[in-house]
Amino acid sequence: MSDSPHSDEQILQAIRDELTRIKVPDAEKATMSTDWRDLDVDSLDLVELVTALEDRFTVKIADGELKEISGVGDAVRLVQRLSDAGAPA
Amino acid sequence: MTTGRTSAPVPDVLVTGRGAITSVGEGADLVFEALAAGRSGIVDGLGRANAFDPEQWMTAKEARRTDRFAQFALAAAQQAATEAGLLPVDESGAPGGVEAERLGVILGTGVGGLNTLQDECQAFFANGERAVSPNFVPMMMPNAGAAVVAMRLGAHGPGFSVSSACATGAHAIGEGLRLIERGEADIVVAGGSEAAMTSLCLAAFRRMGALSRAGISRPFDARRDGFVMGEGAAVLVLERAEHARARGATVYGRIAGYGASNDAFHITQPDENGRGARQAMLAALADADASRGDVDYINCHGTGTPYNDRIETIAIHGLWNGDAPPASSTKSAIGHLLGAAGAVEALVSLEAVRRGLLPPTINYEQADPDCDIDCIPGEARSVDASLAVSNSMGFGGQNACLAVAAA
């Protein structure tokens, strides 16, 4: 069982909100299985998204980890994992 | 006339599309008609393009990631390209059999993405590196306008930005002309855009003493006290004559000649004798195979600074020896668009000869003996016109003159 203080749905909604903020079309339709390519999200968008997620969930996403996330589901799982690691025992 | 590299004759270069964004309106015809009617777009000492809505020309995401100067470029270029029949682009490229590899884009700016630069500097100094947008560089870089236009048009020919301060727009069109003359492109989308009305930039021009304290643009008037800043863009589609005829394009005029020069004198002041400006005009006329007596209209650089207008008058007298054609400054109505000015004024000159209607210098009331040219005060003048020259003189002493002819 995850120790993360956030639900998948919370993180997913945060991603939708941030993509909407940077004017990505159809961002509100993003699901766990949406690939960045489906939304036309490029590397510059991803930097903005990750910065915002770091601030919202108080996590640090390393530059190397950015390359590992190819879609919304990956991003949600990465935030969960980093939140787990940072959660109090 | 032949080039040094080839014995092939130099082709005529026609204008087959026009676009403009200014404080008096959007679209080439609308802008010219407003200027000819003596309308001013200057409010509270600024010629702001208030009606401009970027999302009319690009998606919300594109608009967010594009600085205002490049937004202007994209809007004016889309107008021009649509008029020229270069849009819409599909998988097979531009309509009308235009070869993507032979379609170039040269769009200049004097200062690039200043709004972005100012915002990002503030963010960086307040909150450090994490606050800097990943879009900073692609928004600020001066070639961003040329890049977004090339992407929109699917233009795979030569593409770049030129920058020569207030002569940028004229240099861009002149270099576009040369690309076609050298045989490197059939069509070049050329012009300039500028959006420099940031608090920092206005402060800088004010500190130099270049901006009008009265907030009134009155070129050649004895009371002129500096320029009024404007913003916007103008873009022309330049096309090899044979290519334009073969695809049945509508022709609006011809870029007949281009001359460029350096004052090599002072970083901001023009040469006292008007040497650089005169040399650029002479070179443009020679390039057009025309003589000074052929010129029906001069669109002056006419910024409204005490220096510029006096020295431009000296340059004009030096060339025409008291027999100069009518010469107005449309900066009186829209202010100084810096890197876009030369492109807007090439368009104005083109329309002036096409319609036989010379736009006025507005706000001109008190004659200055140092500016004793016929600056078409007050109202537009109907004339038979076939050739105009458009002067642009940039900070740095870099000058460009375009000779523009009726088709």
Coordinates of C-alpha atoms in Angstrom, one line a residue:
Chain A
M1 CA 0.0 0.0 0.0
S2 CA 1.3 3.4 -1.0
D3 CA 2.3 5.8 1.7
S4 CA 1.9 8.8 -0.7
P5 CA -0.3 11.5 0.8
H6 CA -1.8 12.0 -2.7
S7 CA -4.3 9.9 -4.7
D8 CA -3.7 9.1 -8.4
E9 CA -6.8 11.2 -9.2
Q10 CA -5.4 14.2 -7.3
I11 CA -2.1 14.1 -9.3
L12 CA -4.0 13.4 -12.6
Q13 CA -6.2 16.4 -12.0
A14 CA -3.1 18.6 -11.2
I15 CA -1.6 17.5 -14.5
R16 CA -4.8 18.4 -16.3
D17 CA -4.9 21.8 -14.6
E18 CA -1.2 22.6 -15.4
L19 CA -1.6 21.5 -19.0
T20 CA -4.7 23.7 -19.3
R21 CA -2.7 26.6 -17.8
I22 CA -0.1 26.3 -20.5
K23 CA -2.9 26.2 -23.1
V24 CA -2.5 22.6 -24.2
P25 CA -5.7 21.8 -26.2
D26 CA -7.9 19.0 -24.8
A27 CA -5.8 18.9 -21.6
E28 CA -8.9 18.2 -19.5
K29 CA -9.5 14.9 -21.4
A30 CA -6.1 13.5 -20.2
T31 CA -6.3 10.1 -18.6
M32 CA -3.7 7.7 -17.1
S33 CA -3.2 6.2 -20.6
T34 CA -2.7 9.5 -22.5
D35 CA 0.6 9.8 -24.2
W36 CA 2.3 13.2 -24.5
R37 CA 2.2 12.8 -28.3
D38 CA -1.6 12.5 -28.1
L39 CA -1.7 16.0 -26.6
D40 CA 1.1 17.4 -28.7
V41 CA 3.1 18.1 -25.5
D42 CA 6.7 18.7 -26.4
S43 CA 9.9 18.9 -24.3
L44 CA 9.4 22.6 -23.4
D45 CA 5.8 22.0 -22.2
L46 CA 7.2 19.1 -20.1
V47 CA 9.7 21.4 -18.3
E48 CA 6.8 23.7 -17.4
L49 CA 4.6 20.8 -16.3
V50 CA 7.3 19.2 -14.1
T51 CA 8.3 22.5 -12.5
A52 CA 4.6 23.0 -11.5
L53 CA 4.2 19.5 -10.2
E54 CA 7.4 19.9 -8.1
D55 CA 5.9 23.0 -6.5
R56 CA 2.4 21.4 -6.0
F57 CA 3.6 18.1 -4.5
T58 CA 6.9 19.2 -2.9
V59 CA 9.0 16.7 -4.8
K60 CA 12.2 17.1 -6.8
I61 CA 12.1 15.5 -10.3
A62 CA 15.7 15.1 -11.7
D63 CA 16.4 16.0 -15.3
G64 CA 17.2 12.4 -16.0
E65 CA 13.8 11.3 -14.8
L66 CA 12.1 13.6 -17.2
K67 CA 13.2 11.4 -20.1
E68 CA 11.6 8.4 -18.6
I69 CA 8.1 9.8 -18.6
S70 CA 6.3 9.3 -21.9
G71 CA 2.8 10.1 -20.8
V72 CA 0.4 11.1 -18.1
G73 CA 0.4 7.7 -16.3
D74 CA 4.2 7.8 -16.0
A75 CA 4.1 11.3 -14.6
V76 CA 1.5 10.3 -12.0
R77 CA 3.5 7.2 -10.9
L78 CA 6.7 9.2 -10.7
V79 CA 5.1 11.8 -8.4
Q80 CA 3.6 9.0 -6.3
R81 CA 7.0 7.3 -6.0
L82 CA 8.8 10.6 -5.1
S83 CA 6.1 11.5 -2.6
D84 CA 6.4 8.0 -1.0
A85 CA 10.1 8.5 -0.6
G86 CA 9.6 11.8 1.0
A87 CA 6.7 10.8 3.2
P88 CA 7.3 10.5 7.0
A89 CA 7.7 6.9 8.2
Chain B
M1 CA 22.0 44.4 -65.7
T2 CA 23.9 41.2 -64.6
T3 CA 25.2 39.9 -61.4
G4 CA 28.9 39.2 -60.9
R5 CA 28.4 35.4 -60.6
T6 CA 26.3 34.7 -63.6
S7 CA 25.6 36.1 -67.0
A8 CA 21.8 35.4 -66.7
P9 CA 19.7 38.6 -66.7
V10 CA 18.5 39.8 -63.3
P11 CA 14.8 38.9 -63.0
D12 CA 12.2 41.5 -62.1
V13 CA 10.8 41.0 -58.6
L14 CA 7.1 41.7 -58.0
V15 CA 5.0 42.1 -54.9
T16 CA 2.2 39.5 -54.9
G17 CA 1.1 39.7 -51.3
R18 CA 0.9 42.3 -48.6
G19 CA 0.2 42.3 -44.9
A20 CA 0.3 44.8 -42.0
I21 CA -0.5 45.3 -38.4
T22 CA -0.3 48.8 -37.0
S23 CA -2.0 51.1 -34.6
V24 CA -4.3 52.5 -37.3
G25 CA -5.5 49.0 -38.3
E26 CA -4.7 45.6 -39.7
G27 CA -4.4 44.6 -43.4
A28 CA -2.5 46.5 -46.1
D29 CA -5.4 48.3 -47.7
L30 CA -6.9 49.3 -44.4
V31 CA -3.6 50.6 -43.1
F32 CA -2.8 52.6 -46.3
E33 CA -6.3 54.1 -46.4
A34 CA -6.1 55.2 -42.8
L35 CA -2.8 56.8 -43.4
A36 CA -4.0 58.5 -46.6
A37 CA -7.0 59.8 -44.7
G38 CA -4.7 61.4 -42.1
R39 CA -5.9 59.2 -39.3
S40 CA -3.6 58.9 -36.3
G41 CA -3.1 55.7 -34.2
I42 CA -1.2 57.5 -31.5
V43 CA -2.9 57.6 -28.1
D44 CA -1.2 59.0 -25.0
G45 CA 2.1 59.2 -26.8
L46 CA 2.2 55.6 -28.0
G47 CA 1.2 54.0 -31.3
R48 CA 0.0 50.7 -29.8
A49 CA -1.7 48.0 -32.0
N50 CA -4.6 47.9 -29.6
A51 CA -6.9 45.9 -31.8
F52 CA -4.4 43.0 -32.2
D53 CA -5.7 39.7 -31.1
P54 CA -3.0 37.0 -31.4
E55 CA -5.5 34.2 -31.2
Q56 CA -7.0 35.3 -34.4
W57 CA -3.8 34.2 -36.1
M58 CA -2.5 31.3 -34.0
T59 CA -3.7 28.8 -31.3
A60 CA -3.8 29.9 -27.7
K61 CA -0.8 27.6 -27.0
E62 CA 1.2 29.1 -29.9
A63 CA 0.3 32.7 -28.7
R64 CA 1.5 31.9 -25.2
R65 CA 4.8 30.6 -26.5
T66 CA 5.4 33.5 -29.0
D67 CA 6.6 37.0 -28.2
R68 CA 4.5 39.9 -29.4
F69 CA 7.0 40.8 -32.1
A70 CA 6.8 37.3 -33.6
Q71 CA 3.0 37.3 -33.2
F72 CA 2.9 40.5 -35.3
A73 CA 5.2 38.8 -37.9
L74 CA 3.0 35.7 -38.1
A75 CA -0.2 37.7 -38.5
A76 CA 1.2 40.1 -41.2
A77 CA 2.8 37.2 -43.0
Q78 CA -0.4 35.2 -43.0
Q79 CA -2.3 38.1 -44.5
A80 CA 0.4 38.5 -47.2
A81 CA 0.7 34.8 -47.9
T82 CA -3.1 34.4 -48.1
E83 CA -3.3 37.3 -50.6
A84 CA -0.5 35.7 -52.6
G85 CA -2.3 32.3 -52.6
L86 CA 0.4 30.5 -50.6
L87 CA -2.1 29.3 -48.0
P88 CA -3.5 26.9 -47.0
V89 CA -0.5 24.5 -46.9
D90 CA -1.3 20.8 -47.0
E91 CA 0.8 17.6 -47.1
S92 CA 1.7 18.3 -50.8
G93 CA 3.0 21.8 -49.8
A94 CA 1.8 25.3 -50.8
P95 CA -0.9 25.6 -53.4
G96 CA -0.2 26.7 -57.0
G97 CA 2.8 24.4 -57.5
V98 CA 5.0 26.6 -55.3
E99 CA 8.2 24.6 -54.5
A100 CA 8.8 24.6 -50.7
E101 CA 12.6 24.6 -51.3
R102 CA 12.3 27.8 -53.4
L103 CA 10.2 29.7 -50.8
G104 CA 12.3 31.9 -48.4
V105 CA 11.5 33.9 -45.3
I106 CA 13.5 37.0 -44.2
L107 CA 11.8 38.8 -41.3
G108 CA 13.7 41.3 -39.3
T109 CA 13.3 42.9 -35.9
G110 CA 15.3 45.7 -34.3
V111 CA 15.3 44.4 -30.8
G112 CA 13.6 41.0 -30.7
G113 CA 11.5 39.7 -27.8
L114 CA 11.9 42.6 -25.4
N115 CA 8.6 41.8 -23.5
T116 CA 9.9 38.3 -22.9
L117 CA 13.4 39.5 -22.0
Q118 CA 12.0 42.0 -19.4
D119 CA 9.6 39.5 -17.8
E120 CA 12.2 36.8 -17.6
C121 CA 14.9 39.0 -16.1
Q122 CA 12.4 40.1 -13.5
A123 CA 11.5 36.4 -12.7
F124 CA 15.2 35.4 -12.6
F125 CA 16.4 38.2 -10.3
A126 CA 13.4 37.7 -8.0
N127 CA 13.2 33.9 -7.8
G128 CA 16.3 32.4 -9.4
E129 CA 16.9 29.9 -12.1
R130 CA 13.8 27.8 -11.6
A131 CA 11.6 30.8 -12.3
V132 CA 13.0 31.1 -15.8
S133 CA 10.7 29.8 -18.5
P134 CA 12.0 27.1 -20.9
N135 CA 10.3 29.2 -23.6
F136 CA 12.5 32.2 -22.9
V137 CA 15.1 31.7 -25.6
P138 CA 12.8 30.7 -28.4
M139 CA 10.5 33.6 -27.6
M140 CA 13.3 36.2 -27.3
M141 CA 15.5 35.3 -30.2
P142 CA 15.3 37.8 -33.1
N143 CA 14.9 35.1 -35.7
A144 CA 11.7 33.7 -34.0
G145 CA 9.5 35.7 -36.3
A146 CA 11.1 34.2 -39.4
A147 CA 11.0 30.8 -37.8
V148 CA 7.3 30.7 -36.9
V149 CA 6.4 32.1 -40.3
A150 CA 8.4 29.5 -42.1
M151 CA 6.7 26.8 -40.1
R152 CA 3.3 28.1 -40.9
L153 CA 4.0 28.4 -44.6
G154 CA 6.0 25.2 -44.9
A155 CA 8.8 27.3 -46.4
H156 CA 12.0 25.3 -46.7
G157 CA 14.1 27.8 -48.7
P158 CA 16.5 30.3 -47.1
G159 CA 15.3 31.7 -43.8
F160 CA 16.8 34.2 -41.3
S161 CA 16.4 37.5 -39.6
V162 CA 18.2 40.7 -40.3
S163 CA 18.8 43.5 -37.7
S164 CA 19.8 47.0 -38.4
A165 CA 17.8 48.9 -35.8
C166 CA 15.3 51.3 -37.6
A167 CA 16.4 50.2 -41.1
T168 CA 15.7 46.5 -40.4
G169 CA 12.5 46.2 -42.4
A170 CA 14.0 47.8 -45.5
H171 CA 17.1 45.7 -45.3
A172 CA 15.0 42.6 -45.0
I173 CA 13.0 43.4 -48.1
G174 CA 16.2 44.4 -50.0
E175 CA 17.9 41.2 -49.0
G176 CA 14.8 39.3 -50.1
L177 CA 15.1 41.0 -53.4
R178 CA 18.7 39.9 -53.7
L179 CA 17.9 36.3 -52.9
I180 CA 15.5 36.1 -55.8
E181 CA 17.9 38.1 -58.1
R182 CA 20.7 35.6 -57.3
G183 CA 18.4 32.7 -58.2
E184 CA 18.3 31.2 -54.7
A185 CA 14.5 31.5 -54.3
D186 CA 11.4 32.1 -56.4
I187 CA 9.4 33.7 -53.6
V188 CA 10.6 35.4 -50.4
V189 CA 8.3 36.4 -47.7
A190 CA 10.0 39.5 -46.3
G191 CA 9.4 42.3 -43.8
G192 CA 9.9 43.4 -40.3
S193 CA 8.1 43.4 -37.0
E194 CA 8.5 45.1 -33.6
A195 CA 7.0 45.1 -30.2
A196 CA 9.3 47.2 -28.0
M197 CA 6.9 49.1 -25.8
T198 CA 8.3 47.8 -22.6
S199 CA 8.8 50.0 -19.6
L200 CA 12.6 49.3 -19.9
C201 CA 12.8 50.2 -23.6
L202 CA 10.7 53.3 -23.3
A203 CA 12.8 54.4 -20.4
A204 CA 16.0 53.8 -22.4
F205 CA 14.8 55.8 -25.4
R206 CA 13.6 58.6 -23.1
R207 CA 17.0 58.7 -21.4
M208 CA 18.6 59.1 -24.8
G209 CA 16.4 62.1 -25.5
A210 CA 15.0 60.3 -28.6
L211 CA 11.4 60.1 -27.5
S212 CA 9.0 63.0 -27.9
R213 CA 8.3 64.6 -24.5
A214 CA 5.1 66.1 -26.0
G215 CA 4.0 62.6 -27.1
I216 CA 3.3 64.0 -30.6
S217 CA 4.9 62.8 -33.8
R218 CA 5.5 65.8 -36.0
P219 CA 8.2 65.2 -38.5
F220 CA 9.7 68.2 -40.2
D221 CA 7.8 70.6 -38.0
A222 CA 9.8 73.3 -36.1
R223 CA 8.4 72.0 -32.8
R224 CA 9.4 68.4 -33.3
D225 CA 11.0 67.0 -30.2
G226 CA 11.5 63.3 -30.8
F227 CA 9.8 60.2 -32.1
V228 CA 6.7 58.5 -30.8
M229 CA 7.1 54.7 -30.4
G230 CA 4.8 52.5 -32.5
E231 CA 4.5 48.8 -32.9
G232 CA 3.4 46.2 -35.5
A233 CA 4.6 44.6 -38.6
A234 CA 4.5 44.6 -42.4
V235 CA 5.3 41.7 -44.7
L236 CA 5.5 41.6 -48.5
V237 CA 5.5 38.5 -50.7
L238 CA 8.3 39.1 -53.2
E239 CA 8.2 36.9 -56.3
R240 CA 10.2 36.4 -59.4
A241 CA 8.1 38.0 -62.2
E242 CA 8.1 34.9 -64.5
H243 CA 7.1 32.7 -61.6
A244 CA 4.2 35.1 -60.6
R245 CA 2.9 35.2 -64.2
A246 CA 3.1 31.5 -64.6
R247 CA 0.8 30.9 -61.6
G248 CA -1.4 33.8 -62.4
A249 CA -0.7 35.7 -59.2
T250 CA -2.1 39.2 -58.6
V251 CA 0.6 41.8 -58.8
Y252 CA 0.6 44.9 -56.5
G253 CA 3.9 46.4 -57.7
R254 CA 7.6 45.9 -58.1
I255 CA 10.6 46.2 -55.9
A256 CA 12.8 48.0 -58.5
G257 CA 15.9 48.7 -56.5
Y258 CA 17.7 48.5 -53.1
G259 CA 20.7 50.5 -51.8
A260 CA 22.4 50.1 -48.5
S261 CA 25.1 52.1 -46.8
N262 CA 26.9 52.9 -43.6
D263 CA 27.4 56.4 -42.1
A264 CA 30.5 55.1 -40.3
F265 CA 30.1 58.2 -38.1
H266 CA 28.4 57.9 -34.8
I267 CA 26.4 55.1 -33.0
T268 CA 23.2 57.1 -32.9
Q269 CA 23.6 60.5 -34.7
P270 CA 23.3 60.5 -38.4
D271 CA 26.3 61.9 -40.4
E272 CA 26.1 65.7 -40.4
N273 CA 26.1 65.9 -44.2
G274 CA 23.6 63.2 -44.8
R275 CA 26.2 61.2 -46.6
G276 CA 25.0 57.7 -45.8
A277 CA 21.4 58.5 -46.6
R278 CA 22.2 60.1 -49.9
Q279 CA 24.5 57.2 -50.8
A280 CA 21.7 54.7 -50.1
M281 CA 19.2 56.6 -52.2
L282 CA 21.7 56.9 -55.1
A283 CA 22.4 53.2 -54.9
A284 CA 18.7 52.3 -54.9
L285 CA 18.1 54.5 -57.9
A286 CA 21.1 53.0 -59.8
D287 CA 19.9 49.5 -58.9
A288 CA 16.5 50.4 -60.3
D289 CA 18.1 51.8 -63.4
A290 CA 16.3 55.0 -62.7
S291 CA 17.3 58.7 -62.3
R292 CA 16.3 61.1 -59.6
G293 CA 13.9 62.8 -62.0
D294 CA 11.9 59.5 -62.2
V295 CA 11.0 59.6 -58.5
D296 CA 7.4 60.8 -57.8
Y297 CA 7.4 60.3 -54.0
I298 CA 9.8 59.9 -51.1
N299 CA 8.6 58.1 -48.0
C300 CA 11.0 59.6 -45.6
H301 CA 12.5 58.0 -42.6
G302 CA 11.2 61.2 -40.9
T303 CA 11.3 60.2 -37.3
G304 CA 10.5 63.6 -35.8
T305 CA 13.8 63.8 -34.0
P306 CA 15.5 67.2 -34.4
Y307 CA 18.6 65.5 -35.9
N308 CA 17.0 63.0 -38.3
D309 CA 14.7 65.3 -40.1
R310 CA 17.2 68.1 -40.6
I311 CA 19.9 65.7 -41.9
E312 CA 17.4 63.7 -44.1
T313 CA 16.5 67.1 -45.6
I314 CA 20.2 67.8 -46.3
A315 CA 20.5 64.3 -47.9
I316 CA 17.4 64.9 -50.1
H317 CA 18.6 68.4 -51.2
G318 CA 22.1 66.9 -51.8
L319 CA 20.6 64.5 -54.3
W320 CA 17.8 66.6 -55.9
N321 CA 19.4 70.0 -55.6
G322 CA 16.2 71.9 -54.7
D323 CA 14.0 69.9 -57.1
A324 CA 12.9 67.1 -54.8
P325 CA 9.6 65.3 -55.3
P326 CA 6.9 65.4 -52.5
A327 CA 8.3 63.6 -49.4
S328 CA 6.1 62.7 -46.4
S329 CA 6.6 60.8 -43.1
T330 CA 3.9 58.4 -42.2
K331 CA 5.5 58.0 -38.8
S332 CA 3.5 61.2 -38.1
A333 CA 0.4 58.9 -37.8
I334 CA 1.6 55.6 -36.4
G335 CA 4.9 56.5 -34.7
H336 CA 8.2 54.8 -35.2
L337 CA 7.9 51.0 -35.6
L338 CA 11.7 50.6 -35.3
G339 CA 12.5 47.3 -37.0
A340 CA 9.1 47.2 -38.7
A341 CA 9.2 50.8 -40.0
G342 CA 11.1 50.1 -43.2
A343 CA 8.7 47.3 -44.1
V344 CA 5.5 49.4 -43.3
E345 CA 6.9 52.3 -45.3
A346 CA 7.8 50.1 -48.3
L347 CA 4.2 48.9 -48.3
V348 CA 3.0 52.6 -48.0
S349 CA 5.3 53.6 -50.9
L350 CA 4.0 50.6 -53.0
E351 CA 0.4 51.6 -52.4
A352 CA 1.2 55.3 -53.0
V353 CA 2.4 54.6 -56.6
R354 CA -0.2 51.9 -57.2
R355 CA -3.1 54.2 -56.3
G356 CA -1.4 57.5 -57.3
L357 CA -2.1 58.9 -53.8
L358 CA 0.6 60.3 -51.6
P359 CA -0.2 60.1 -47.9
P360 CA 0.4 63.2 -45.8
T361 CA 2.6 64.2 -42.9
I362 CA 0.1 64.9 -40.2
N363 CA 0.7 67.3 -37.2
Y364 CA 2.8 69.5 -39.5
E365 CA 2.0 73.1 -38.7
Q366 CA 5.2 75.2 -38.2
A367 CA 7.8 75.3 -41.0
D368 CA 11.4 74.7 -40.0
P369 CA 13.9 76.4 -42.5
D370 CA 16.2 73.4 -41.9
C371 CA 13.4 71.0 -43.2
D372 CA 12.4 72.9 -46.3
I373 CA 11.0 70.0 -48.3
D374 CA 7.4 69.5 -49.6
C375 CA 6.3 67.1 -46.8
I376 CA 2.7 66.9 -48.0
P377 CA 1.2 68.6 -44.9
G378 CA -2.3 67.8 -43.8
E379 CA -3.9 66.0 -46.7
A380 CA -3.1 63.2 -49.1
R381 CA -2.3 64.3 -52.7
S382 CA -3.5 62.6 -55.9
V383 CA -0.7 62.4 -58.5
D384 CA 0.4 60.3 -61.4
A385 CA 3.1 58.2 -59.8
S386 CA 5.2 55.3 -61.0
L387 CA 8.3 55.3 -58.8
A388 CA 8.8 56.0 -55.1
V389 CA 11.8 55.7 -52.8
S390 CA 11.5 54.7 -49.1
N391 CA 14.3 55.8 -46.8
S392 CA 15.3 54.0 -43.6
M393 CA 18.2 55.1 -41.4
G394 CA 19.0 53.0 -38.4
F395 CA 21.0 53.6 -35.2
G396 CA 24.5 52.4 -35.8
G397 CA 24.5 54.5 -39.0
Q398 CA 23.1 51.7 -41.1
N399 CA 20.9 52.9 -44.0
A400 CA 18.7 51.2 -46.5
C401 CA 16.7 52.7 -49.4
L402 CA 14.1 50.8 -51.5
A403 CA 12.9 51.9 -54.9
V404 CA 9.3 50.8 -55.4
A405 CA 7.6 50.9 -58.7
A406 CA 4.1 50.4 -60.0
A407 CA 3.6 47.0 -61.7

